[in-house]
mmCIF file of C-alpha atoms in Angstrom:
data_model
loop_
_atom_site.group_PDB
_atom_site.id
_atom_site.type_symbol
_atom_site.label_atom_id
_atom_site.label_comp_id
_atom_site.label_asym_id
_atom_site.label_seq_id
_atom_site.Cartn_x
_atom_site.Cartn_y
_atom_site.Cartn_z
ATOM 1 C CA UNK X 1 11.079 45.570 16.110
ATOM 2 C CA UNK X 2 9.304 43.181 14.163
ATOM 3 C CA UNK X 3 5.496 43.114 15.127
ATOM 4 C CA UNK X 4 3.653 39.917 15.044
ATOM 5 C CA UNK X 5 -0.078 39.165 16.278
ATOM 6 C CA UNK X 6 -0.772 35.348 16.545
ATOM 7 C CA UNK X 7 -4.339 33.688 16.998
ATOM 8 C CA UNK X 8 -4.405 30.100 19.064
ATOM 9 C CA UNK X 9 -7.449 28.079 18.453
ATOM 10 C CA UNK X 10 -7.112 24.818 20.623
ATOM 11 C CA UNK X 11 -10.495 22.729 21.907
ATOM 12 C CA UNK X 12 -10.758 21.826 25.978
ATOM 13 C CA UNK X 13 -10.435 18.285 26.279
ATOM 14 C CA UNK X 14 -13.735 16.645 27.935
ATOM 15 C CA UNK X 15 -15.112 18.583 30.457
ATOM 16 C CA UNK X 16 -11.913 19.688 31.465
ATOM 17 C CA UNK X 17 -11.820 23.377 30.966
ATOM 18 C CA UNK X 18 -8.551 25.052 29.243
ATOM 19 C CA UNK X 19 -7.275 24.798 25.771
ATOM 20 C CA UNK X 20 -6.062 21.327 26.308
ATOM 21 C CA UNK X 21 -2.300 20.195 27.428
ATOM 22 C CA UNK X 22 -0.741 20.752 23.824
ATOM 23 C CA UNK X 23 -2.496 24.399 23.758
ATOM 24 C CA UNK X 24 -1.138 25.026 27.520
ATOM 25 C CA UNK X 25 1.960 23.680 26.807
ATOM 26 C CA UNK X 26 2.315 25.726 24.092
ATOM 27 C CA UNK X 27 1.157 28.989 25.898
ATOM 28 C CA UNK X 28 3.698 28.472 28.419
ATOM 29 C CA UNK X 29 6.174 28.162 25.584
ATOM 30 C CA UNK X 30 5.253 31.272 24.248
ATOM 31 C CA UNK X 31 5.790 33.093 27.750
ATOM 32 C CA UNK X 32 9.702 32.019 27.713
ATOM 33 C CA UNK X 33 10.150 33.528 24.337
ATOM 34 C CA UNK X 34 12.471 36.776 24.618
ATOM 35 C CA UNK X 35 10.816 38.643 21.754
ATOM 36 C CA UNK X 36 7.396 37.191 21.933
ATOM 37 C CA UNK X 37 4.375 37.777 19.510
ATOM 38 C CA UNK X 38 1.331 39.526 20.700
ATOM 39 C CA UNK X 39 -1.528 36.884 21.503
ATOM 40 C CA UNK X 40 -4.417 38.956 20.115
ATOM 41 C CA UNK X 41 -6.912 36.071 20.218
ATOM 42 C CA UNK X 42 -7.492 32.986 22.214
ATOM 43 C CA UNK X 43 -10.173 30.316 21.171
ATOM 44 C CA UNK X 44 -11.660 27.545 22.391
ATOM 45 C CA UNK X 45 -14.522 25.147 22.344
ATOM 46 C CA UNK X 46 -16.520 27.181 24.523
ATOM 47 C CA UNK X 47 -15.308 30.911 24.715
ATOM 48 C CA UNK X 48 -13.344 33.050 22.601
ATOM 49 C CA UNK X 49 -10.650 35.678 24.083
ATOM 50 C CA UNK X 50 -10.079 38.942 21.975
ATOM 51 C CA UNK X 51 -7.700 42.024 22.498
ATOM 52 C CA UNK X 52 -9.843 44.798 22.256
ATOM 53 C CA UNK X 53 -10.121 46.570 18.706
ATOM 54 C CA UNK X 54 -8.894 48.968 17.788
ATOM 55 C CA UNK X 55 -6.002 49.253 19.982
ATOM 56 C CA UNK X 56 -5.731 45.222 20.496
ATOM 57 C CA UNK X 57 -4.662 46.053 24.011
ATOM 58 C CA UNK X 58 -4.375 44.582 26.170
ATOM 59 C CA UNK X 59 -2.883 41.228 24.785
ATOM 60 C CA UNK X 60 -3.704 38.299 26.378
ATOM 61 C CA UNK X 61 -1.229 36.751 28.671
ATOM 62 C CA UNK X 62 0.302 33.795 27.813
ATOM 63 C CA UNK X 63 0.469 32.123 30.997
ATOM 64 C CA UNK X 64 -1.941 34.177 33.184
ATOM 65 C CA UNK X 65 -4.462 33.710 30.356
ATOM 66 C CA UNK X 66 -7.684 32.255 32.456
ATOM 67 C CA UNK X 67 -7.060 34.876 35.191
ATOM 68 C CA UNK X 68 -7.253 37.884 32.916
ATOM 69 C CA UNK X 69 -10.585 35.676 30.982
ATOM 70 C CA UNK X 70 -12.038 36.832 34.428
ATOM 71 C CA UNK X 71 -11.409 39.972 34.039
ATOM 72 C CA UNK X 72 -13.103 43.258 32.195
ATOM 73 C CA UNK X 73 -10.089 44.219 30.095
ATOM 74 C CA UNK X 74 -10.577 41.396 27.044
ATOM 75 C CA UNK X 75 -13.252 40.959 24.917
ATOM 76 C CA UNK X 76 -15.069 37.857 25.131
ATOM 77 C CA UNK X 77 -17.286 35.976 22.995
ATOM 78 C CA UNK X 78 -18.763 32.281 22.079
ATOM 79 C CA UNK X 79 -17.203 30.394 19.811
ATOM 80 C CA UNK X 80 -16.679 32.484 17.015
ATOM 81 C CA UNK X 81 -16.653 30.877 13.001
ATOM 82 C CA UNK X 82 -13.585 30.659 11.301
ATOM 83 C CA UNK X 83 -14.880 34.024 8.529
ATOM 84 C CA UNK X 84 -15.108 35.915 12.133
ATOM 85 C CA UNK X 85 -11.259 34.691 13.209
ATOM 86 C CA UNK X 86 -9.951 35.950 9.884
ATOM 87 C CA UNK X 87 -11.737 39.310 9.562
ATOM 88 C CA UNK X 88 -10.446 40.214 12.855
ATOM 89 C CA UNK X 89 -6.759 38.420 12.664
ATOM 90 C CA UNK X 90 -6.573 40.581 9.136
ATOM 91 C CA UNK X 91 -7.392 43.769 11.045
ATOM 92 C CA UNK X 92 -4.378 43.443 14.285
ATOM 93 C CA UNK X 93 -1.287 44.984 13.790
ATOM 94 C CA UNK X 94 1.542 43.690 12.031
ATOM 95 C CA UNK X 95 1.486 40.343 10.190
ATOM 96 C CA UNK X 96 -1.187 37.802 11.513
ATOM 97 C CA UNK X 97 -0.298 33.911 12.186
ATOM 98 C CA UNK X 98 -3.459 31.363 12.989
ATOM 99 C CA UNK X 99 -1.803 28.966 15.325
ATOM 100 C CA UNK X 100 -4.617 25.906 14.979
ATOM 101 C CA UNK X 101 -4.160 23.247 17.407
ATOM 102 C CA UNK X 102 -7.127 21.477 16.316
ATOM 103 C CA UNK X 103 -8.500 18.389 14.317
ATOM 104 C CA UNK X 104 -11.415 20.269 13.589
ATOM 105 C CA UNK X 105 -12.112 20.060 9.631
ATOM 106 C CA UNK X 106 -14.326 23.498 9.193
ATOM 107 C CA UNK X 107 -11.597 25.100 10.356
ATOM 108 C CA UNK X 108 -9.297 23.507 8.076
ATOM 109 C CA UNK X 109 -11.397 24.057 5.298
ATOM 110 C CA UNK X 110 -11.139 27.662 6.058
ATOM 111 C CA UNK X 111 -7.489 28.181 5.887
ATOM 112 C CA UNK X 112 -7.566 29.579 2.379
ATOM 113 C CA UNK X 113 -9.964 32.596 3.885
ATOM 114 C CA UNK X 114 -6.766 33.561 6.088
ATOM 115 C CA UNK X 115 -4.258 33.056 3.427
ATOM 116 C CA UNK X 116 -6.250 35.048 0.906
ATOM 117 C CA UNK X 117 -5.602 37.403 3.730
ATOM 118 C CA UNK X 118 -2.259 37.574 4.539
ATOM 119 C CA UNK X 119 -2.694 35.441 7.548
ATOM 120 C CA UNK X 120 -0.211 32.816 7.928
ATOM 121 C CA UNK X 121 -0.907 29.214 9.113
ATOM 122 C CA UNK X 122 0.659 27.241 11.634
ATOM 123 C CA UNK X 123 -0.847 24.086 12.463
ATOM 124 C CA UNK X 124 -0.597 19.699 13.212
ATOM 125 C CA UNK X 125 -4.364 19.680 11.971
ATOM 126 C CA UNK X 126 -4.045 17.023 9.633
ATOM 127 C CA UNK X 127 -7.899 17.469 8.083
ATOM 128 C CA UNK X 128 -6.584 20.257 5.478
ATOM 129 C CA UNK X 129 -3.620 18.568 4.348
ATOM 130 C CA UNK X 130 -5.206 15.119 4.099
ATOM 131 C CA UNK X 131 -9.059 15.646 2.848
ATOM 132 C CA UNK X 132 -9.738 16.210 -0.794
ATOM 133 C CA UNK X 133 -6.719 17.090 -3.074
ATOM 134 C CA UNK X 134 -8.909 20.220 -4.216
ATOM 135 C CA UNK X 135 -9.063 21.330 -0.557
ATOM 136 C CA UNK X 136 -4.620 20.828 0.009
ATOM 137 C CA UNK X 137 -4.192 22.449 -3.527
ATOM 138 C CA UNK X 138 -6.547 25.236 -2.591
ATOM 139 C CA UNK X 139 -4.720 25.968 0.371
ATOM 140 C CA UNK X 140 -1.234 26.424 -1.358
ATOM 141 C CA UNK X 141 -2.313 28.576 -3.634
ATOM 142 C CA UNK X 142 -4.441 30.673 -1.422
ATOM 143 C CA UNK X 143 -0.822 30.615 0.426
ATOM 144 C CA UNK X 144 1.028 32.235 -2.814
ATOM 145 C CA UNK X 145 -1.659 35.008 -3.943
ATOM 146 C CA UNK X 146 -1.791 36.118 -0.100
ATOM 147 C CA UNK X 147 1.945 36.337 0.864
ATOM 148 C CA UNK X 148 1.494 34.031 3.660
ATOM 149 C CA UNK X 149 3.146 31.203 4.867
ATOM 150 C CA UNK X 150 1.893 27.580 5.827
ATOM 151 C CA UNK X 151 3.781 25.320 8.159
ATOM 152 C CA UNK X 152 2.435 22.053 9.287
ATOM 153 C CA UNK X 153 5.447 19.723 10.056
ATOM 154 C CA UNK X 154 3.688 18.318 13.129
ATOM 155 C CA UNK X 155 0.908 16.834 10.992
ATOM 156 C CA UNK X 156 3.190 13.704 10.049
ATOM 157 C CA UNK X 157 5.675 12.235 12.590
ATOM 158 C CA UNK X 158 4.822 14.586 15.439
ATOM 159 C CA UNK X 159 8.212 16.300 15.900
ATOM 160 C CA UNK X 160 10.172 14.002 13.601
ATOM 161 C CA UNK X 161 11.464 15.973 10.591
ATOM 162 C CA UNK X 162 9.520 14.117 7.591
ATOM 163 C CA UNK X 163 8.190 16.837 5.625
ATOM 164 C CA UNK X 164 10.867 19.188 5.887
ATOM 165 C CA UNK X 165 13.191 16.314 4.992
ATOM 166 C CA UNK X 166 11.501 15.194 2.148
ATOM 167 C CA UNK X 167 11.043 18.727 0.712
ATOM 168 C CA UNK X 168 14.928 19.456 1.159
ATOM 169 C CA UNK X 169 15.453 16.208 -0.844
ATOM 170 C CA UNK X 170 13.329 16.881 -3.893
ATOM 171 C CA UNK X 171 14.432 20.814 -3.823
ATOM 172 C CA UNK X 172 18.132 19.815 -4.196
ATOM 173 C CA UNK X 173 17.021 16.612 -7.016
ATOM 174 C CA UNK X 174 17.129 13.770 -5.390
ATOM 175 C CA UNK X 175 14.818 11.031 -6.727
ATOM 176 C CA UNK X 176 12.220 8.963 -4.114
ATOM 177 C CA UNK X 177 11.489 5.388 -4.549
ATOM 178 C CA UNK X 178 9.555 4.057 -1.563
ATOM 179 C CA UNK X 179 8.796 5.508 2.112
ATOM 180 C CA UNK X 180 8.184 3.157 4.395
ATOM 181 C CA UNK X 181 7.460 3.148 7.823
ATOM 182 C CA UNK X 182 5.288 3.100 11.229
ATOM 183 C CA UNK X 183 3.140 6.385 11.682
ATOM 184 C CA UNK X 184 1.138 5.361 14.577
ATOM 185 C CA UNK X 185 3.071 6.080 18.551
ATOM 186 C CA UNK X 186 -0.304 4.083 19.299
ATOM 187 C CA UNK X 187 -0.110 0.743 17.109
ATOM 188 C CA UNK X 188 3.566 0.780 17.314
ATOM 189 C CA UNK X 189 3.327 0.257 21.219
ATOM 190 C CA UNK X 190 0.079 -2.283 21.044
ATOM 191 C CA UNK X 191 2.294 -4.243 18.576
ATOM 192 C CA UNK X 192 5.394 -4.097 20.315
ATOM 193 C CA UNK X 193 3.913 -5.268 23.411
ATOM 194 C CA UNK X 194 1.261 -7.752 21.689
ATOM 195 C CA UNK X 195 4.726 -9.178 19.838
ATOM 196 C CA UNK X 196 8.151 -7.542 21.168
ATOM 197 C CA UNK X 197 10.846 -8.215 18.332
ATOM 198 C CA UNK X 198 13.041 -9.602 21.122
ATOM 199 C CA UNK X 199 10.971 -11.595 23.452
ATOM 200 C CA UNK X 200 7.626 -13.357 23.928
ATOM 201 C CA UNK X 201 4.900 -12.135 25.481
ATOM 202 C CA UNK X 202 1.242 -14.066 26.168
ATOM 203 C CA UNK X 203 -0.473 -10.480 26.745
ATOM 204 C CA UNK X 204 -3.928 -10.928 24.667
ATOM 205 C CA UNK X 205 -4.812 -8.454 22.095
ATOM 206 C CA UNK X 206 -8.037 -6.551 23.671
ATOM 207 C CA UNK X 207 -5.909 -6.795 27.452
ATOM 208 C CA UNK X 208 -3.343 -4.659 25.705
ATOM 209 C CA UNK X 209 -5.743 -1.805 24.627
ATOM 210 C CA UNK X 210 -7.579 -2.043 27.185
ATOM 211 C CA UNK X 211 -4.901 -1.216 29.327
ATOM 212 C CA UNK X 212 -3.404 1.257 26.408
ATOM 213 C CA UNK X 213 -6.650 3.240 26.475
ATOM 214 C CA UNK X 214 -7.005 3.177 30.513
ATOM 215 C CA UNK X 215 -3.588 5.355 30.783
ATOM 216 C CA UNK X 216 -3.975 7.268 27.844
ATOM 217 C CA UNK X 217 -1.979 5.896 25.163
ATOM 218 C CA UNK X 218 -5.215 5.866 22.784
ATOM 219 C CA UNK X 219 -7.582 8.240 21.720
ATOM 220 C CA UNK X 220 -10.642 7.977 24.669
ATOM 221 C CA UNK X 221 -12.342 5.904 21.593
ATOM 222 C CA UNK X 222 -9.228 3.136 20.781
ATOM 223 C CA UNK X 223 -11.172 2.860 17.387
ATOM 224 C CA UNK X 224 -9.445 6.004 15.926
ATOM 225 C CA UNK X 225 -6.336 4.476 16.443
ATOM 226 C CA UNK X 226 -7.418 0.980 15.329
ATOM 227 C CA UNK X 227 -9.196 1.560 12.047
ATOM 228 C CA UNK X 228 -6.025 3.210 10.510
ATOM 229 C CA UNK X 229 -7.414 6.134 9.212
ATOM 230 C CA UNK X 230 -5.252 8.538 11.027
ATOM 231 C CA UNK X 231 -2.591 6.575 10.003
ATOM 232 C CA UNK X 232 -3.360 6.688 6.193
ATOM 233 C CA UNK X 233 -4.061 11.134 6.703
ATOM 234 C CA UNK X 234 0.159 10.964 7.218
ATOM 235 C CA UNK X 235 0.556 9.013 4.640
ATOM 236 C CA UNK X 236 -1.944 10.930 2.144
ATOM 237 C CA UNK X 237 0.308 13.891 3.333
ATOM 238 C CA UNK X 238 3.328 12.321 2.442
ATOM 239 C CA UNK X 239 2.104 10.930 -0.462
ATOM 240 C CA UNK X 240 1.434 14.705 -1.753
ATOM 241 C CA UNK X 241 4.372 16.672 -0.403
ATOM 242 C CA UNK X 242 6.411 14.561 -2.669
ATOM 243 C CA UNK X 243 4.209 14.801 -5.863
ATOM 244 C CA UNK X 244 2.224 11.789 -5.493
ATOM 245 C CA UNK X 245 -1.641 12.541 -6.228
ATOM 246 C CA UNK X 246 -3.742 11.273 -4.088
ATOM 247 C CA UNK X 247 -7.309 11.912 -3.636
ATOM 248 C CA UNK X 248 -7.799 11.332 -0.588
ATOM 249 C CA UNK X 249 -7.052 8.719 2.655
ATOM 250 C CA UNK X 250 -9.685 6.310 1.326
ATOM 251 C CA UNK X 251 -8.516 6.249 -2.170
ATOM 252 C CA UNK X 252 -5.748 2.918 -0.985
ATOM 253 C CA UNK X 253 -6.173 -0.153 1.065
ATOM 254 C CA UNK X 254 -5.795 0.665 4.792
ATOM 255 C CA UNK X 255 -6.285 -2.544 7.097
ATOM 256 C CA UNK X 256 -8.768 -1.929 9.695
ATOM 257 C CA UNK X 257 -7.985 -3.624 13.139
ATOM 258 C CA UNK X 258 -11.416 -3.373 14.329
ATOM 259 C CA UNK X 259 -13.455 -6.787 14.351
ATOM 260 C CA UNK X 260 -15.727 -6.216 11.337
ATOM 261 C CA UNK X 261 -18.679 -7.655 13.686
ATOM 262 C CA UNK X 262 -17.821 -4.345 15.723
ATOM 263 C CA UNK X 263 -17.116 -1.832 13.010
ATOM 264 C CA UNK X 264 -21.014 -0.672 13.181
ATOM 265 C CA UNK X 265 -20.746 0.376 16.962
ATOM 266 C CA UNK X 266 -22.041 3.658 17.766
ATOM 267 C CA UNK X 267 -19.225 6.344 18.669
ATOM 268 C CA UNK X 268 -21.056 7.289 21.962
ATOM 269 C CA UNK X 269 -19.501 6.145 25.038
ATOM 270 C CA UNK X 270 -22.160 3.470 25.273
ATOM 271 C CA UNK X 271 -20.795 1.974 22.210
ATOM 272 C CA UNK X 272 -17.270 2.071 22.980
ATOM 273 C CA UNK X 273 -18.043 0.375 26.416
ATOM 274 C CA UNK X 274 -19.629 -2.135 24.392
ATOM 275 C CA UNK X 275 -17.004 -2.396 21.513
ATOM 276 C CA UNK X 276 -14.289 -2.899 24.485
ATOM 277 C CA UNK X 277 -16.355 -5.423 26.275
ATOM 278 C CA UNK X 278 -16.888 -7.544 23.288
ATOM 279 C CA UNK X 279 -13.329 -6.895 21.936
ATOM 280 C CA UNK X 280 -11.918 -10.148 24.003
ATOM 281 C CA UNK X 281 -14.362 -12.366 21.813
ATOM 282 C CA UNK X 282 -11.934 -11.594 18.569
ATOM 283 C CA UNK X 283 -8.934 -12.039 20.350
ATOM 284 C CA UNK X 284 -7.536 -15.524 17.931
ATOM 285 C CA UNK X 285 -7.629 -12.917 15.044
ATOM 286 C CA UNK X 286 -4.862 -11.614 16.485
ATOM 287 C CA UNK X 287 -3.337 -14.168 17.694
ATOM 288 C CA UNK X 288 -3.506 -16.709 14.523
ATOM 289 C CA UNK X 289 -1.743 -12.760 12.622
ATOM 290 C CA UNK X 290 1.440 -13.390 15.107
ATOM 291 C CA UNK X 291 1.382 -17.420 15.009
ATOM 292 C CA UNK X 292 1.555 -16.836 10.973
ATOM 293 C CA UNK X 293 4.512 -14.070 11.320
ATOM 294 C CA UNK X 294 6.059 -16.446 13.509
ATOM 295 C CA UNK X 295 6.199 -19.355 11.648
ATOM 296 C CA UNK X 296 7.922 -17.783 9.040
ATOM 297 C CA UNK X 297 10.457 -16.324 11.961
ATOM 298 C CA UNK X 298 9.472 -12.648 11.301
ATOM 299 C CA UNK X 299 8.075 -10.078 14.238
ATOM 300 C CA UNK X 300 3.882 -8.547 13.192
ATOM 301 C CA UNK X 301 4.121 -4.706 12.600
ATOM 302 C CA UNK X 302 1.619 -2.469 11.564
ATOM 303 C CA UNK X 303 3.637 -0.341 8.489
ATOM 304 C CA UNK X 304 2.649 2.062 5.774
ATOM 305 C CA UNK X 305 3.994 2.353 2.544
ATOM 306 C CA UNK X 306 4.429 4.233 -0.603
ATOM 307 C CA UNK X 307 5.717 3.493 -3.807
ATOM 308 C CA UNK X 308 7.061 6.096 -5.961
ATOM 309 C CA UNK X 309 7.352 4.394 -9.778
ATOM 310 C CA UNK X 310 4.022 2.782 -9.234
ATOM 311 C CA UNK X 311 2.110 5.368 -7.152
ATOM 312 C CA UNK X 312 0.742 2.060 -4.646
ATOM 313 C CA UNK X 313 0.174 3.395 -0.944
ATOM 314 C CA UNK X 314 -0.686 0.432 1.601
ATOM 315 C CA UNK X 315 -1.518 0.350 4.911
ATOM 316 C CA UNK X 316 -1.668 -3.255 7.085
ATOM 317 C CA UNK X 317 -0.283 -5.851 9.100
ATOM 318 C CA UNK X 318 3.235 -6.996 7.787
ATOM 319 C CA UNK X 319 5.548 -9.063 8.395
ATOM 320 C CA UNK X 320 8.959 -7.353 9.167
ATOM 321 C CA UNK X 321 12.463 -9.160 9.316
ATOM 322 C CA UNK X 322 13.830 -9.577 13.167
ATOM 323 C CA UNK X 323 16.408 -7.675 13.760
ATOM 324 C CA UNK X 324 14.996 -4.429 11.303
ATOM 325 C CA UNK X 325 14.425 -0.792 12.229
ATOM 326 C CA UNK X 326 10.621 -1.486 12.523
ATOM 327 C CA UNK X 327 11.056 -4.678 14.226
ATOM 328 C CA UNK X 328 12.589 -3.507 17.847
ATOM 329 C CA UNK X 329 9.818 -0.567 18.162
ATOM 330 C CA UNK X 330 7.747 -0.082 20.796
ATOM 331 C CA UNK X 331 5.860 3.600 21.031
ATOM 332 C CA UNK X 332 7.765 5.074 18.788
ATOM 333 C CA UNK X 333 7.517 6.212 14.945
ATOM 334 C CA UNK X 334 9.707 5.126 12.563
ATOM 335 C CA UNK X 335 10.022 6.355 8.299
ATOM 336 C CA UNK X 336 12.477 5.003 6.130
ATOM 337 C CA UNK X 337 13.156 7.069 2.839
ATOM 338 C CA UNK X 338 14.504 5.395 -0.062
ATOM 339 C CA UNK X 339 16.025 7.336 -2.260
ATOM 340 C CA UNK X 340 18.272 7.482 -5.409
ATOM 341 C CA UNK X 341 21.296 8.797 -3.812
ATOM 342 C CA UNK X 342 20.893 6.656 -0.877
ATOM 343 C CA UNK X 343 20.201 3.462 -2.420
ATOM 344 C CA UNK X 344 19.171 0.957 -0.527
ATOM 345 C CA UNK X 345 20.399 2.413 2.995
ATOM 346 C CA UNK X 346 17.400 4.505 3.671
ATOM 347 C CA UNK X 347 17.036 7.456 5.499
ATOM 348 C CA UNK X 348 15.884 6.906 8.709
ATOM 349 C CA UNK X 349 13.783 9.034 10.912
ATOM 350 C CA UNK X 350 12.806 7.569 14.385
ATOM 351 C CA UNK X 351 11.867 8.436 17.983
ATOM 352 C CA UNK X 352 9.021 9.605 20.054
ATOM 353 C CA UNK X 353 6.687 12.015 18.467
ATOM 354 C CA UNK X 354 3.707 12.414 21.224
ATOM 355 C CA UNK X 355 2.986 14.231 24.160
ATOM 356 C CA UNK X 356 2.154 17.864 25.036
ATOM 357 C CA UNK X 357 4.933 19.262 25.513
ATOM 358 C CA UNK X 358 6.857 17.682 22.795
ATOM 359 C CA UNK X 359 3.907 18.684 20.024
ATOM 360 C CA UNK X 360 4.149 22.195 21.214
ATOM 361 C CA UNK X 361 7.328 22.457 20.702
ATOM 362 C CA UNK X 362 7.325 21.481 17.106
ATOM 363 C CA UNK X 363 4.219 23.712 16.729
ATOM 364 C CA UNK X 364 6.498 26.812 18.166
ATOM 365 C CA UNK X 365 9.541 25.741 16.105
ATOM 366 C CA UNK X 366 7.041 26.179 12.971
ATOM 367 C CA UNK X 367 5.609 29.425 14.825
ATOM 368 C CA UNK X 368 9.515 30.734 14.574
ATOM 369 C CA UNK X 369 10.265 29.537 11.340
ATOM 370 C CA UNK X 370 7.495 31.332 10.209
ATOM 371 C CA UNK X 371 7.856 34.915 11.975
ATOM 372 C CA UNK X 372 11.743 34.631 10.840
ATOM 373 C CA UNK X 373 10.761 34.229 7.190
ATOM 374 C CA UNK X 374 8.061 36.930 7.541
ATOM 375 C CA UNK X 375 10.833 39.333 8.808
#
C-alpha cells in the first residue's frame, strides 16, 4: 500500500474556533476516503496538532479531530513557522503533501522550503502564485529539483477547470488569443442584481452590499471584493500559466469600485462601519455607470481580460452585449478562452465556484491527483 502523510494548515475564522468551514469540510472529506492518507499534522491560527515522532502515531482523526486535541495522545504546540512544518512533514513516513488552505503569504513564500524537500503542495492560496514572478518561478523550480508536485487549480475559478484547461491546450499546441471573463462569485452577483441582463431593478448600489456582506456573500470587509485586487491575483495566475509575464497584480489597470474619498479608511472594523455608512453618499457613481451602459442598450459587468499578441491585462466596468455569456450572470464565474482552433466560439467555463464544501472538494480532487501521480 501506498503510504502518504498529509499536513492541513487552515486559519479559524473570527473567534470561531476550528479550521474554518473549507478546512472542516475538507476533513470530513478526507474521512469518506477508502484508502485515506495519514493526517500527521493539523494547524491552525492558534494551535498546532502533531502525530507524535518518531512513530507519528497516533494520526489525527479526520473527523474526531478536536476531541482527540483534548486528549494526551497528540502533540500539541502554538502556531508553529512554516521552516518548523517542513522539517517535520520531511521526517513522516512515506511521501509528504502540505495541504494549505490559507491566504496567508509567509506561508506561501515558503513553499519552495517543502518542495526543496520532497514535500508536495496542494493549495487555493493564491499569494504564491500571484505575488512577484521571482516568488511563482521559484516555486516551480523548487517543485522540479525536489520531486514534488504542486497543484493549485482552486486558486482561479474555484472548482471550474481553468488552469488545467488551459495547460491541456498549450501541451497539445493550441495557440491563445484572449481570455476573457468574470472571476469574482462576489461582483458577478452585486452586478447582476445592481443591473440583471433581463430585467430592471431600482436596488441602489451600497443597499446591495450591504445586504451582500450581511449574509455572507462578501469578505467581512466588502472592500476586498470591491477594490479588484483579488480579482486581478486570478488573472496574474492566468496570465502566467499560459506564458504571459507578469510581474505582479499591480503591474495592469484594475478598476477599483471603492469611492476614492473612502479608499483611505482604516481596515479595522471601525473603519469598515464607517466606509459602509458613508458608502450610500456615492451611490450616482453607480448609477450614472448603468444609465451610460444603458443608453447604448448593453447590461454593466465587471470583466477581466487578457490579450495574448499584445500582452494587455484589464480589469473594469464594461459594457457587455445583452443576450452574452457574461450578460445573464448572477453569482457565478464565467471565462471565455479564445483560441486558434476555436476561433471565435470560445471555450466556455461557467458555474458556481464558492462555498465550503464545493472548495474542498476541488482541494481533495488536487489532493488525489497528486497521491495518484506520486504512486
Amino acid at each position: 500500500m501506498d503510504l502518504f502523510s498529509i499536513s492541513l494548515v487552515s486559519h479559524q475564522v473570527g473567534d470561531r474556533p476550528g479550521v474554518g468551514g473549507v478546512g472542516n469540510a475538507f476533513l470530513e472529506q478526507l474521512g469518506q476516503l477508502s484508502n485515506p492518507p495519514k493526517l500527521v499534522l493539523l494547524a491552525r491560527s492558534t494551535q498546532t496538532l502533531l502525530s507524535p515522532a518518531p512513530a507519528y502515531s497516533p494520526c489525527i482523526p479526520f473527523t474526531q479531530w478536536e476531541d482527540a486535541a483534548n486528549s494526551p495522545s497528540l502533540a500539541k504546540s502554538n502556531a508553529l513557522p512554516p521552516a518548523e512544518i517542513a522539517a517535520f512533514l520531511a521526517s513522516a513516513p512515506g511521501r509528504a503533501i502540505l495541504v494549505d488552505n490559507t491566504s496567508d503569504l509567509a506561508l506561501a513564500q515558503a513553499y519552495p522550503i517543502f518542495l526543496e524537500r520532497g514535500i508536495s503542495v496542494v493549495t487555493p492560496n493564491k499569494k504564491g502564485f500571484s505575488e512577484d514572478i521571482s516568488l511563482f518561478n521559484d516555486i516551480f523550480s523548487s517543485a522540479v529539483r525536489g520531486n514534488a508536485l504542486v497543484y493549485h487549480q482552486c486558486t482561479v475559478g474555484g472548482t471550474l477547470p481553468v488552469l488545467s484547461t488551459l495547460r491541456d491546450l498549450i501541451a497539445t499546441g493550441d495557440e491563445i488569443i484572449r481570455i476573457e471573463g468574470v472571476l469574482s462569485g462576489s461582483l458577478s452577483l452585486l452586478l447582476g442584481e445592481f443591473m440583471p441582463g433581463n430585467g430592471t431593478s431600482s436596488a441602489q448600489w451600497s443597499s446591495l452590499v450591504s445586504h451582500a456582506k450581511d449574509i455572507g456573500h462578501t469578505e467581512p470587509d466588502p472592500r476586498e471584493d470591491l477594490n479588484g485586487l483579488d480579482f486581478a491575483r486570478k488573472l496574474t495566475i492566468i496570465a502566467r500559466v499560459i506564458g504571459v509575464e507578469v510581474t505582479s497584480p499591480e503591474s495592469f489597470p484594475v478598476e477599483s469600485l471603492i469611492p476614492f474619498e473612502l479608499s483611505s479608511l482604516p481596515s479595522s472594523a471601525e473603519g469598515i462601519a464607517q466606509f459602509m455608512s458613508e458608502l450610500p453618499k456615492f451611490d450616482a457613481h453607480m448609477d450614472a455607470a448603468k444609465n451610460a451602459a444603458e443608453k447604448q442598450g448593453k447590461i454593466l459587468r465587471y470583466v477581466g481580460s487578457i490579450d495574448v499578441p499584445t500582452g494587455a491585462i484589464e480589469v473594469g466596468l464594461r459594457h457587455v452585449e445583452k443576450g452574452s455569456p457574461i450578460s445573464d450572470l448572477q453569482g457565478s464565474q464565467i471565462v471565455s478562452i479564445y483560441t486558434k482552433r476555436y476561433g471565435t466560439n470560445p471555450l466556455i467555463l461557467q458555474g458556481g465556484g464558492g462555498g465550503g464544501e464545493i472548495t474542498a472538494m476541488g482541494l481533495m480532487a488536487d489532493l488525489l491527483k497528486v497521491m495518484e501521480r506520486l504512486k
